[in-house]
Amino acid sequence: MAAKQKTRYAILGLLSWKPMSGYDIKKVVDVGLSHFWNENFGQIYPTLESLVSDELATKQEQGSQGKRKRFVYSITGKGRRAFKTWLKEPTAMPVVRNELQLKFFLSCNLPPAETIRLIRAYQTDQKALLDEYQRSATVLRAAMNAEAYPEELDEILQITSSKPSQRAAQCKVFYLTLRQGILSIQARLSWCDEVAKSLKE
Amino acid sequence: MAAKQKTRYAILGLLSWKPMSGYDIKKVVDVGLSHFWNENFGQIYPTLESLVSDELATKQEQGSQGKRKRFVYSITGKGRRAFKTWLKEPTAMPVVRNELQLKFFLSCNLPPAETIRLIRAYQTDQKALLDEYQRSATVLRAAMNAEAYPEELDEILQITSSKPSQRAAQCKVFYLTLRQGILSIQARLSWCDEVAKSLKE
DNA sequence: TCAGACATGTAAGTCGTTACATGATTCA
DNA sequence: TGAATCATGTAACGACTTACATGTCTGA
């Protein structure tokens, strides 16, 4: 049963940081969590409404005079409890479908040229991604330790906090999730090397 | 467009190995590809019918006299071409939603006890999985090199081939996909260690 | 004889993506 | 003035899961 409604809890969890609009949520996910999460408007807005109707969040209109229409959602006490319950639930680890692995596996009955091409393209993509992640990680690492708060960070974090102590903690979390991305890519690249060696025989 | 119909091409690819029934396909996926792929009957049977109606596969009834009803599907020339075209297409790398990462990220505003519990449970699961994969890998590795073909392998491979040369090649492919699983888990475990260290500070 | 594997399929529901539709504000 | 960004939403479709329904054969 259940083990679903991931969007619901993802949004609830983000609202536990601070009140946000649907647009804010989309941006935070796209810019900050993009290496392990995604959301789209088609899910976000209906889910926010459903959170309100279940009393897990409240909706407030913001910016009346001259400003753009904007609805900000805040988590309620009930919402916070629901979120914490979800956190404590065992995390299901469903099979993650890996299309590249599938292609690799299925290409092996054919002449090896196709497999080699596949692996090479993958390697190139992953290396580019690794570069990107490592650049972000460097910035985050610096911001974690230094007093100075580089402006580039706003682009990565999106969730900005005024207190330096909180900022450092937030940088740390972002940094650690990025590390998972980096370690995973490195594992994939090692695998490519193994495969390349194995195919040469 | 497209970048979808993964089930379609997965099945088509499996049929390119040898003719199979829906039930066979399910078993091969469950037993041999379970660390990177899954399929369920609700998808398999309708997809097979659709492959037939698109002339990418043909359906034959098998086992008329006394035997169980059984429909075996074979790939056609058109099917084989469609499969090869798909293999050559660039493999989209959509964001893979990682619920554990999400929980980790979202738990970091709370007292660290919850985060620690989360990571520990994850570590335990991943270690168990690693053990399992490594045991399979050992068997496959032995079968790749040795002349002797251990019977346990039938359970892992499901696709058995009579010719020893083909058998070795198939073991190699299975082994290499397993290696990806192993390297990935090891990366995840390294990440857990990093996080544990970081949380102690 | 009865459990478990073999075997095929359908229906309902959930989840997620994509495209569409609309309109305000800001800044170059 | 026109492009980019801010901002909210809906509709249609496609993919996937789960539960259900049915029946056969094999071997302990």
Coordinates of C-alpha atoms (C1' of nucleotides) in Angstrom, one line a residue:
Chain A
M1 CA 0.0 0.0 0.0
A2 CA 0.9 3.7 0.0
A3 CA 4.7 4.1 -0.4
K4 CA 3.5 6.7 -2.9
Q5 CA 2.6 10.3 -2.9
K6 CA 6.2 11.3 -3.1
T7 CA 5.4 14.7 -4.5
R8 CA 3.1 15.3 -1.5
Y9 CA 5.8 14.7 1.0
A10 CA 8.5 16.4 -1.0
I11 CA 6.4 19.6 -1.0
L12 CA 5.4 19.2 2.6
G13 CA 9.0 18.9 3.5
L14 CA 10.0 22.0 1.6
L15 CA 7.2 23.9 3.3
S16 CA 8.7 22.8 6.6
W17 CA 11.7 25.0 5.7
K18 CA 9.7 28.0 5.1
P19 CA 6.4 29.2 3.4
M20 CA 6.6 29.1 -0.3
S21 CA 4.5 29.5 -3.5
G22 CA 4.2 26.8 -6.1
Y23 CA 6.6 28.7 -8.3
D24 CA 9.1 28.9 -5.4
I25 CA 8.9 25.1 -4.9
K26 CA 9.5 24.5 -8.6
K27 CA 12.6 26.7 -8.5
V28 CA 14.1 25.2 -5.4
V29 CA 13.7 21.7 -6.8
D30 CA 15.1 22.7 -10.2
V31 CA 18.0 24.6 -9.0
G32 CA 18.9 22.9 -5.7
L33 CA 17.7 19.4 -5.8
S34 CA 17.9 18.7 -9.5
H35 CA 20.4 15.9 -9.2
F36 CA 18.1 13.7 -7.2
W37 CA 14.6 15.1 -7.5
N38 CA 12.2 16.8 -9.9
E39 CA 8.7 18.2 -9.8
N40 CA 6.5 19.9 -12.4
F41 CA 3.7 22.4 -12.2
G42 CA 1.1 19.9 -13.3
Q43 CA 1.8 18.1 -10.0
I44 CA 2.7 21.0 -7.7
Y45 CA -0.4 23.1 -7.9
P46 CA -3.0 20.3 -7.5
T47 CA -0.9 18.8 -4.7
L48 CA -0.8 22.1 -2.9
E49 CA -4.5 22.4 -3.1
S50 CA -4.9 18.9 -1.8
L51 CA -2.6 19.7 1.1
V52 CA -4.8 22.6 2.0
S53 CA -8.0 20.6 1.8
D54 CA -6.4 18.0 4.1
E55 CA -5.4 20.8 6.5
L56 CA -1.7 20.0 6.1
A57 CA -1.0 23.5 4.8
T58 CA -2.7 26.8 4.5
K59 CA -2.9 29.2 1.6
Q60 CA -2.4 33.0 1.8
E61 CA -2.6 35.5 -1.0
Q62 CA 0.4 37.9 -1.0
G63 CA 1.2 41.1 -2.8
S64 CA -2.2 42.8 -3.1
Q65 CA -1.3 46.4 -3.9
G66 CA 0.1 46.6 -7.4
K67 CA 2.2 43.5 -6.9
R68 CA 1.8 40.3 -8.8
K69 CA -0.8 37.7 -7.6
R70 CA 1.0 35.2 -5.5
F71 CA -0.2 32.4 -3.2
V72 CA 2.1 31.4 -0.4
Y73 CA 1.5 28.1 1.3
S74 CA 2.6 27.4 4.9
I75 CA 2.8 24.1 6.7
T76 CA 0.4 23.5 9.6
G77 CA 1.0 21.6 12.9
K78 CA -0.9 18.7 11.4
G79 CA 1.3 18.9 8.3
R80 CA 4.4 18.9 10.3
R81 CA 3.3 15.8 12.1
A82 CA 2.4 14.0 8.9
F83 CA 5.8 15.0 7.5
K84 CA 7.7 13.6 10.5
T85 CA 5.7 10.4 10.3
W86 CA 6.7 9.9 6.7
L87 CA 10.3 10.6 7.6
K88 CA 10.2 7.8 10.1
E89 CA 8.6 5.3 7.7
P90 CA 11.0 2.8 6.2
T91 CA 12.1 4.1 2.8
A92 CA 11.1 1.7 0.1
M93 CA 13.9 1.0 -2.4
P94 CA 12.0 0.1 -5.6
V95 CA 14.0 -1.1 -8.6
V96 CA 15.3 1.9 -10.3
R97 CA 15.0 1.3 -14.0
N98 CA 18.3 2.1 -15.7
E99 CA 17.9 2.4 -19.4
L100 CA 21.6 2.5 -20.1
Q101 CA 22.1 -0.8 -18.3
L102 CA 19.3 -2.3 -20.3
K103 CA 20.8 -1.1 -23.6
F104 CA 24.2 -2.4 -22.5
F105 CA 22.8 -5.8 -21.6
L106 CA 20.7 -6.1 -24.7
S107 CA 23.4 -4.9 -27.1
C108 CA 25.7 -7.6 -26.1
N109 CA 24.3 -10.1 -28.6
L110 CA 25.3 -7.8 -31.4
P111 CA 28.8 -6.9 -32.7
P112 CA 30.7 -5.0 -30.0
A113 CA 30.9 -1.7 -31.9
E114 CA 27.4 -0.7 -30.8
T115 CA 28.2 -1.4 -27.2
I116 CA 31.4 0.5 -27.4
R117 CA 29.6 3.5 -28.9
L118 CA 27.0 3.3 -26.1
I119 CA 29.6 3.3 -23.3
R120 CA 31.7 6.1 -24.8
A121 CA 28.6 8.4 -25.1
Y122 CA 27.7 7.6 -21.5
Q123 CA 31.2 8.3 -20.3
T124 CA 31.2 11.7 -22.0
D125 CA 27.9 12.6 -20.5
Q126 CA 28.9 11.5 -17.0
K127 CA 32.2 13.3 -17.1
A128 CA 30.5 16.5 -18.0
L129 CA 28.0 16.1 -15.2
L130 CA 30.8 15.3 -12.8
D131 CA 32.6 18.5 -13.7
E132 CA 29.4 20.5 -13.1
Y133 CA 28.8 18.8 -9.7
Q134 CA 32.4 19.3 -8.6
R135 CA 32.3 23.0 -9.4
S136 CA 29.2 23.4 -7.3
A137 CA 30.7 21.3 -4.5
T138 CA 33.7 23.5 -4.4
V139 CA 31.6 26.6 -4.0
L140 CA 29.5 25.0 -1.3
R141 CA 32.5 23.7 0.6
A142 CA 34.0 27.2 0.7
A143 CA 30.8 28.7 1.9
M144 CA 30.5 26.1 4.6
N145 CA 33.7 27.1 6.2
A146 CA 34.3 30.7 5.3
E147 CA 32.6 33.7 6.9
A148 CA 32.2 35.2 3.5
Y149 CA 29.0 34.2 1.7
P150 CA 29.6 34.1 -2.1
E151 CA 26.8 35.5 -4.2
E152 CA 26.9 32.6 -6.6
L153 CA 25.4 30.5 -3.8
D154 CA 22.0 32.2 -4.1
E155 CA 21.7 30.6 -7.5
I156 CA 22.4 27.2 -6.2
L157 CA 20.6 27.3 -2.9
Q158 CA 17.6 29.4 -3.6
I159 CA 16.7 29.0 0.0
T160 CA 18.6 31.7 1.7
S161 CA 18.7 32.3 5.3
S162 CA 19.7 35.5 7.1
K163 CA 21.5 33.9 10.0
P164 CA 25.1 32.9 9.2
S165 CA 24.9 29.8 11.5
Q166 CA 21.9 28.5 9.6
R167 CA 23.4 29.3 6.3
A168 CA 26.5 27.2 7.1
A169 CA 24.2 24.2 8.1
Q170 CA 22.2 24.5 4.9
C171 CA 25.4 24.6 2.8
K172 CA 26.5 21.5 4.5
V173 CA 23.3 19.6 3.6
F174 CA 23.5 20.7 0.0
Y175 CA 27.1 19.8 -0.1
L176 CA 26.5 16.3 1.3
T177 CA 23.7 15.5 -1.2
L178 CA 25.9 16.7 -3.9
R179 CA 28.6 14.3 -2.7
Q180 CA 26.2 11.4 -3.2
G181 CA 25.9 12.6 -6.8
I182 CA 29.6 12.9 -7.2
L183 CA 30.4 9.5 -5.7
S184 CA 27.7 7.9 -7.9
I185 CA 29.0 9.3 -11.0
Q186 CA 32.5 8.3 -10.1
A187 CA 31.2 4.7 -9.6
R188 CA 29.6 4.8 -13.1
L189 CA 32.8 6.0 -14.7
S190 CA 34.8 3.2 -13.0
W191 CA 32.3 0.8 -14.4
C192 CA 32.8 2.2 -17.9
D193 CA 36.5 1.6 -17.5
E194 CA 35.9 -2.0 -16.4
V195 CA 33.6 -2.5 -19.4
A196 CA 36.1 -1.0 -21.8
K197 CA 38.8 -3.3 -20.5
S198 CA 36.6 -6.3 -20.7
L199 CA 35.4 -5.5 -24.2
K200 CA 39.0 -5.3 -25.5
E201 CA 39.6 -9.0 -24.7
Chain B
M1 CA 9.2 13.2 -28.1
A2 CA 9.0 9.6 -27.3
A3 CA 11.9 8.6 -25.0
K4 CA 9.2 6.4 -23.6
Q5 CA 7.9 2.9 -24.3
K6 CA 10.7 1.5 -22.4
T7 CA 8.7 -1.7 -21.7
R8 CA 8.2 -2.1 -25.4
Y9 CA 11.9 -2.0 -26.2
A10 CA 12.9 -4.0 -23.2
I11 CA 10.6 -6.8 -24.4
L12 CA 11.7 -6.5 -28.0
G13 CA 15.3 -6.7 -26.9
L14 CA 14.7 -9.8 -24.9
L15 CA 12.9 -11.4 -27.8
S16 CA 16.0 -10.7 -29.9
W17 CA 17.8 -13.3 -27.7
K18 CA 15.3 -16.0 -28.3
P19 CA 11.5 -16.5 -28.6
M20 CA 9.7 -16.2 -25.3
S21 CA 6.3 -16.2 -23.6
G22 CA 5.1 -13.4 -21.4
Y23 CA 5.8 -15.6 -18.4
D24 CA 9.3 -16.2 -19.6
I25 CA 10.0 -12.5 -19.9
K26 CA 8.8 -11.8 -16.5
K27 CA 11.0 -14.5 -15.0
V28 CA 14.1 -13.4 -16.9
V29 CA 13.6 -9.8 -15.7
D30 CA 12.9 -10.8 -12.1
V31 CA 15.7 -13.2 -11.8
G32 CA 18.4 -11.9 -14.1
L33 CA 17.9 -8.1 -14.5
S34 CA 16.2 -7.4 -11.2
H35 CA 19.0 -5.0 -10.1
F36 CA 18.3 -2.6 -12.9
W37 CA 15.0 -3.4 -14.4
N38 CA 11.5 -4.6 -13.7
E39 CA 8.3 -5.5 -15.5
N40 CA 4.9 -6.7 -14.5
F41 CA 2.3 -8.7 -16.2
G42 CA -0.1 -5.8 -16.5
Q43 CA 2.4 -4.3 -18.9
I44 CA 3.9 -7.4 -20.5
Y45 CA 0.9 -9.0 -22.0
P46 CA -0.7 -5.9 -23.6
T47 CA 2.7 -4.8 -24.9
L48 CA 3.3 -8.2 -26.5
E49 CA -0.1 -7.9 -28.2
S50 CA 0.8 -4.4 -29.4
L51 CA 4.1 -5.7 -30.8
V52 CA 2.3 -8.3 -32.8
S53 CA -0.2 -5.7 -34.1
D54 CA 2.7 -3.5 -35.2
E55 CA 4.4 -6.6 -36.8
L56 CA 7.4 -6.3 -34.6
A57 CA 6.8 -9.8 -33.2
T58 CA 4.7 -12.9 -34.1
K59 CA 2.7 -15.0 -31.7
Q60 CA 2.6 -18.8 -31.8
E61 CA 0.7 -21.2 -29.6
Q62 CA 2.8 -23.9 -28.2
G63 CA 2.1 -27.2 -26.5
S64 CA -1.2 -28.3 -28.0
Q65 CA -1.3 -32.0 -27.1
G66 CA -2.0 -32.3 -23.3
K67 CA 0.5 -29.5 -22.6
R68 CA -0.3 -26.2 -20.9
K69 CA -1.5 -23.4 -23.1
R70 CA 1.4 -21.2 -23.9
F71 CA 2.0 -18.4 -26.4
V72 CA 5.5 -17.9 -27.6
Y73 CA 6.5 -14.6 -29.2
S74 CA 9.3 -14.2 -31.8
I75 CA 10.9 -11.1 -33.0
T76 CA 10.4 -10.3 -36.7
G77 CA 12.9 -8.6 -39.1
K78 CA 11.0 -5.4 -38.7
G79 CA 11.2 -5.8 -34.9
R80 CA 14.9 -6.4 -35.0
R81 CA 15.4 -3.2 -37.1
A82 CA 13.2 -1.2 -34.7
F83 CA 15.2 -2.6 -31.8
K84 CA 18.5 -1.6 -33.4
T85 CA 17.2 1.9 -34.1
W86 CA 16.3 2.3 -30.4
L87 CA 19.8 1.1 -29.4
K88 CA 21.4 3.8 -31.5
E89 CA 19.2 6.6 -30.2
P90 CA 20.8 8.7 -27.5
T91 CA 19.8 7.4 -24.1
A92 CA 17.9 10.1 -22.2
M93 CA 19.1 10.4 -18.6
P94 CA 16.1 11.7 -16.8
V95 CA 16.4 12.7 -13.2
V96 CA 16.1 9.6 -11.1
R97 CA 14.1 10.4 -8.0
N98 CA 15.9 9.3 -4.9
E99 CA 13.6 9.1 -2.0
L100 CA 16.4 8.5 0.5
Q101 CA 18.3 11.6 -0.6
L102 CA 15.1 13.6 -0.4
K103 CA 14.5 12.4 3.2
F104 CA 18.1 13.1 4.1
F105 CA 17.9 16.5 2.7
L106 CA 14.5 17.3 4.3
S107 CA 15.5 15.8 7.7
C108 CA 18.4 18.2 8.2
N109 CA 16.3 20.9 9.7
L110 CA 15.3 18.6 12.5
P111 CA 17.5 17.3 15.4
P112 CA 20.2 15.0 13.9
A113 CA 18.8 11.8 15.6
E114 CA 16.3 11.2 12.8
T115 CA 19.0 11.7 10.1
I116 CA 21.3 9.3 11.8
R117 CA 18.6 6.6 12.1
L118 CA 17.8 7.1 8.4
I119 CA 21.4 6.7 7.3
R120 CA 21.9 3.6 9.5
A121 CA 18.9 1.8 8.1
Y122 CA 20.1 2.6 4.6
Q123 CA 23.5 1.4 5.4
T124 CA 22.2 -1.9 6.7
D125 CA 20.0 -2.4 3.6
Q126 CA 22.8 -1.6 1.2
K127 CA 25.2 -3.9 2.9
A128 CA 22.8 -6.8 2.7
L129 CA 22.3 -6.1 -1.0
L130 CA 26.0 -5.8 -1.6
D131 CA 26.5 -9.2 0.0
E132 CA 23.9 -10.7 -2.3
Y133 CA 25.3 -9.2 -5.4
Q134 CA 28.8 -10.2 -4.6
R135 CA 27.8 -13.8 -4.1
S136 CA 26.2 -13.8 -7.5
A137 CA 29.2 -12.1 -9.0
T138 CA 31.5 -14.8 -7.7
V139 CA 29.5 -17.5 -9.3
L140 CA 29.3 -15.7 -12.6
R141 CA 33.0 -14.9 -12.6
A142 CA 33.8 -18.6 -12.0
A143 CA 31.4 -19.6 -14.8
M144 CA 33.0 -17.1 -17.2
N145 CA 36.4 -18.7 -17.0
A146 CA 35.9 -22.3 -16.1
E147 CA 34.8 -25.0 -18.4
A148 CA 32.5 -26.4 -15.8
Y149 CA 29.1 -24.8 -15.8
P150 CA 27.7 -24.6 -12.3
E151 CA 24.0 -25.5 -12.0
E152 CA 23.3 -22.6 -9.8
L153 CA 23.7 -20.4 -12.8
D154 CA 20.5 -21.5 -14.4
E155 CA 18.8 -19.8 -11.5
I156 CA 20.5 -16.6 -12.1
L157 CA 20.6 -16.5 -15.9
Q158 CA 17.4 -18.1 -16.9
I159 CA 18.5 -17.7 -20.4
T160 CA 20.6 -20.8 -21.0
S161 CA 22.5 -21.5 -24.1
S162 CA 23.7 -24.9 -25.3
K163 CA 27.0 -23.7 -26.8
P164 CA 29.8 -23.2 -24.2
S165 CA 31.2 -20.2 -26.1
Q166 CA 27.9 -18.4 -26.0
R167 CA 27.4 -19.3 -22.4
A168 CA 30.7 -17.7 -21.4
A169 CA 29.8 -14.5 -23.3
Q170 CA 26.4 -14.4 -21.6
C171 CA 27.9 -14.9 -18.2
K172 CA 30.3 -12.0 -19.0
V173 CA 27.4 -9.6 -19.7
F174 CA 25.5 -10.6 -16.6
Y175 CA 28.7 -10.2 -14.6
L176 CA 29.3 -6.7 -16.0
T177 CA 25.8 -5.5 -15.3
L178 CA 26.2 -6.9 -11.8
R179 CA 29.5 -5.0 -11.4
Q180 CA 27.6 -1.7 -12.0
G181 CA 25.3 -2.7 -9.2
I182 CA 28.2 -3.5 -6.9
L183 CA 30.1 -0.3 -7.7
S184 CA 27.0 1.8 -7.1
I185 CA 26.3 0.3 -3.8
Q186 CA 29.9 0.7 -2.7
A187 CA 29.6 4.4 -3.7
R188 CA 26.4 4.7 -1.6
L189 CA 28.1 3.1 1.4
S190 CA 31.1 5.5 1.1
W191 CA 28.6 8.3 1.1
C192 CA 27.0 7.0 4.3
D193 CA 30.5 7.0 5.9
E194 CA 31.0 10.6 4.8
V195 CA 27.7 11.6 6.2
A196 CA 28.3 9.8 9.5
K197 CA 31.6 11.6 9.9
S198 CA 30.1 14.9 9.0
L199 CA 27.2 14.5 11.5
K200 CA 29.6 13.8 14.4
E201 CA 31.0 17.3 14.1
Chain C
dT1 C1' -4.9 -33.9 -2.6
dC2 C1' -3.0 -29.8 -2.1
dA3 C1' 0.6 -26.4 -2.5
dG4 C1' 3.3 -24.2 -5.7
dA5 C1' 4.7 -23.1 -10.0
dC6 C1' 3.0 -22.4 -14.7
dA7 C1' 0.3 -19.4 -17.6
dT8 C1' -2.7 -15.5 -19.4
dG9 C1' -5.1 -11.9 -19.1
dT10 C1' -8.3 -7.5 -17.5
dA11 C1' -9.8 -3.4 -14.8
dA12 C1' -9.2 0.3 -11.9
dG13 C1' -6.5 3.5 -10.1
dT14 C1' -2.3 6.4 -9.4
dC15 C1' 1.3 8.9 -10.8
dG16 C1' 3.7 11.8 -13.8
dT17 C1' 4.6 14.4 -18.1
dT18 C1' 3.5 17.5 -21.7
dA19 C1' 1.1 20.8 -23.8
dC20 C1' -2.0 24.3 -23.5
dA21 C1' -4.0 28.6 -21.7
dT22 C1' -3.6 33.0 -19.5
dG23 C1' -1.9 37.1 -17.8
dA24 C1' 1.2 40.5 -15.0
dT25 C1' 5.7 42.7 -14.3
dT26 C1' 10.4 44.0 -15.2
dC27 C1' 14.1 45.5 -17.7
dA28 C1' 16.9 46.3 -21.7
Chain D
dT1 C1' 8.0 47.4 -27.3
dG2 C1' 9.2 43.0 -26.8
dA3 C1' 11.6 39.2 -24.5
dA4 C1' 12.3 37.1 -20.2
dT5 C1' 10.7 36.0 -15.9
dC6 C1' 7.1 35.6 -12.6
dA7 C1' 2.9 33.2 -11.7
dT8 C1' -1.1 30.0 -11.7
dG9 C1' -3.6 26.7 -13.3
dT10 C1' -6.1 22.7 -16.5
dA11 C1' -6.6 18.7 -19.8
dA12 C1' -5.1 15.0 -22.0
dC13 C1' -2.3 11.5 -22.3
dG14 C1' 0.9 7.9 -21.2
dA15 C1' 3.2 4.8 -18.0
dC16 C1' 3.1 1.8 -14.3
dT17 C1' 1.1 -0.7 -10.3
dT18 C1' -2.1 -3.5 -8.0
dA19 C1' -5.7 -6.3 -7.5
dC20 C1' -8.5 -9.4 -9.5
dA21 C1' -10.0 -13.4 -12.2
dT22 C1' -9.2 -17.8 -14.1
dG23 C1' -7.4 -22.2 -15.0
dT24 C1' -3.6 -26.0 -15.7
dC25 C1' 0.0 -29.1 -14.5
dT26 C1' 3.5 -31.2 -11.5
dG27 C1' 5.4 -33.3 -7.7
dA28 C1' 5.6 -34.2 -2.8

